[in-house]
CSV table of C-alpha atoms in Angstrom, one decimal:
chain,number,residue,atom,x,y,z
A,752,MET,CA,-39.9,-54.3,-7.0
A,753,ALA,CA,-42.7,-51.8,-7.6
A,754,LYS,CA,-42.6,-48.5,-5.7
A,755,PRO,CA,-45.5,-48.1,-3.3
A,756,LYS,CA,-48.0,-45.4,-4.4
A,757,LEU,CA,-50.3,-43.1,-2.4
A,758,ASN,CA,-54.0,-44.0,-2.5
A,759,PHE,CA,-56.2,-41.0,-3.3
A,760,ALA,CA,-59.3,-43.1,-3.2
A,761,PRO,CA,-59.3,-44.9,0.1
A,762,ALA,CA,-61.8,-47.5,1.0
A,763,PRO,CA,-64.9,-46.2,2.9
A,764,THR,CA,-64.0,-48.3,5.9
A,765,PHE,CA,-60.9,-49.6,7.6
A,766,CYS,CA,-60.2,-51.9,10.6
A,767,ALA,CA,-58.3,-51.1,13.7
A,768,THR,CA,-57.9,-52.8,17.1
A,769,VAL,CA,-58.5,-51.0,20.3
A,770,GLN,CA,-57.3,-52.4,23.6
A,771,ILE,CA,-60.4,-52.2,25.9
A,772,ILE,CA,-59.6,-52.0,29.6
A,773,GLY,CA,-62.2,-53.5,31.9
A,774,GLN,CA,-62.5,-52.9,35.6
A,775,GLY,CA,-60.6,-55.5,37.4
A,776,ALA,CA,-59.6,-57.3,34.2
A,777,PRO,CA,-56.1,-58.9,34.3
A,778,ALA,CA,-55.3,-57.5,30.8
A,779,PRO,CA,-56.9,-55.3,28.1
A,780,VAL,CA,-59.1,-57.1,25.6
A,781,PRO,CA,-58.3,-56.4,21.9
A,782,VAL,CA,-61.5,-55.5,20.0
A,783,GLU,CA,-61.3,-54.9,16.3
A,784,PHE,CA,-63.6,-52.2,15.0
A,785,THR,CA,-64.6,-51.4,11.4
A,786,PHE,CA,-64.3,-47.6,11.3
A,787,ARG,CA,-65.7,-45.2,8.8
A,788,TYR,CA,-63.0,-43.3,6.7
A,789,ARG,CA,-63.2,-39.5,6.8
A,790,THR,CA,-61.2,-37.0,4.9
A,791,LYS,CA,-59.4,-34.2,6.8
A,792,ASP,CA,-62.3,-31.7,6.2
A,793,GLN,CA,-64.9,-34.4,7.1
A,794,ALA,CA,-63.0,-35.3,10.3
A,795,ILE,CA,-62.8,-31.6,11.4
A,796,ALA,CA,-66.5,-31.1,10.8
A,797,TRP,CA,-67.3,-34.4,12.6
A,798,GLU,CA,-65.3,-33.3,15.6
A,799,ALA,CA,-66.6,-29.7,15.7
A,800,ASP,CA,-70.2,-30.0,14.6
A,801,GLU,CA,-71.4,-33.6,14.6
A,802,ILE,CA,-70.1,-34.9,17.9
A,803,PRO,CA,-71.9,-32.2,20.0
A,804,ALA,CA,-75.2,-32.9,18.1
A,805,LEU,CA,-74.7,-36.7,18.5
A,806,HIS,CA,-74.1,-36.4,22.2
A,807,ALA,CA,-77.3,-34.3,22.5
A,808,LYS,CA,-79.4,-36.8,20.6
A,809,GLY,CA,-78.0,-40.2,21.5
A,810,GLY,CA,-75.0,-39.8,23.8
A,811,ASN,CA,-71.9,-42.1,23.5
A,812,VAL,CA,-73.9,-44.8,21.5
A,813,ALA,CA,-74.6,-42.3,18.7
A,814,VAL,CA,-71.0,-41.1,18.7
A,815,LEU,CA,-69.7,-44.7,18.5
A,816,GLN,CA,-72.1,-45.5,15.6
A,817,SER,CA,-70.9,-42.4,13.8
A,818,MET,CA,-67.3,-43.7,14.0
A,819,ALA,CA,-67.8,-47.4,13.4
A,820,THR,CA,-69.9,-49.8,11.5
A,821,GLY,CA,-69.1,-53.0,13.4
A,822,TRP,CA,-66.8,-55.0,15.7
A,823,ASP,CA,-65.5,-58.5,16.1
A,824,GLN,CA,-67.6,-59.3,19.1
A,825,ASP,CA,-70.4,-61.9,19.5
A,826,PRO,CA,-73.2,-59.5,20.4
A,827,PRO,CA,-74.2,-57.6,17.3
A,828,PHE,CA,-73.1,-54.0,16.8
A,829,ASP,CA,-76.4,-52.4,17.5
A,830,ALA,CA,-77.8,-49.6,19.8
A,831,ASP,CA,-78.8,-51.9,22.6
A,832,ASN,CA,-75.5,-53.7,22.8
A,833,LEU,CA,-73.5,-50.5,22.5
A,834,ALA,CA,-75.5,-49.0,25.3
A,835,LEU,CA,-74.7,-52.0,27.5
A,836,PHE,CA,-71.0,-51.8,26.4
A,837,ASP,CA,-71.0,-48.1,27.3
A,838,GLN,CA,-72.4,-48.9,30.8
A,839,CYS,CA,-70.0,-51.7,31.5
A,840,TYR,CA,-66.8,-50.2,30.1
A,841,MET,CA,-66.7,-46.6,31.3
A,842,GLY,CA,-64.1,-44.7,29.4
A,843,ALA,CA,-64.0,-47.1,26.5
A,844,ILE,CA,-65.7,-44.7,24.1
A,845,LYS,CA,-62.9,-42.2,24.7
A,846,GLN,CA,-60.3,-44.9,24.1
A,847,ILE,CA,-62.1,-45.9,20.8
A,848,ARG,CA,-62.5,-42.3,19.8
A,849,ASP,CA,-58.8,-41.6,20.5
A,850,GLU,CA,-57.7,-44.6,18.4
A,851,TYR,CA,-60.0,-43.6,15.6
A,852,LYS,CA,-58.6,-40.1,15.5
A,853,ASN,CA,-55.0,-41.5,15.6
A,854,CYS,CA,-55.8,-43.8,12.7
A,855,LEU,CA,-57.3,-41.0,10.6
A,856,LEU,CA,-54.2,-38.9,11.3
A,857,GLY,CA,-51.8,-41.7,10.5
A,858,ALA,CA,-50.3,-41.4,13.9
A,859,ARG,CA,-49.8,-45.2,14.2
A,860,LEU,CA,-47.8,-45.5,11.0
A,861,GLY,CA,-44.3,-47.0,11.6
A,862,ASN,CA,-45.1,-47.9,15.2
């Protein structure tokens, strides 16, 4: 059996599922997002510099678009649907952002 090797040229995107909790929903809804890969330095710069600028320009929708390129939901992953999503699922952007950061840090490995 071949020994696994580290990948120093990761794909530009990766998929991860976020459990979205809706108000009054009986259970969280799993939503798969296609996230943008960032290196350590890129993630630090994104967190420190880009997020404040994105919030100033486009709020949570701009932040979500900077993290992800798509989702597995029927409405398209576009600004209008993301704005509606943000209005209907308060706190979901934070959940998505937390999962994104966990994925970048490898916090979910082995769990």
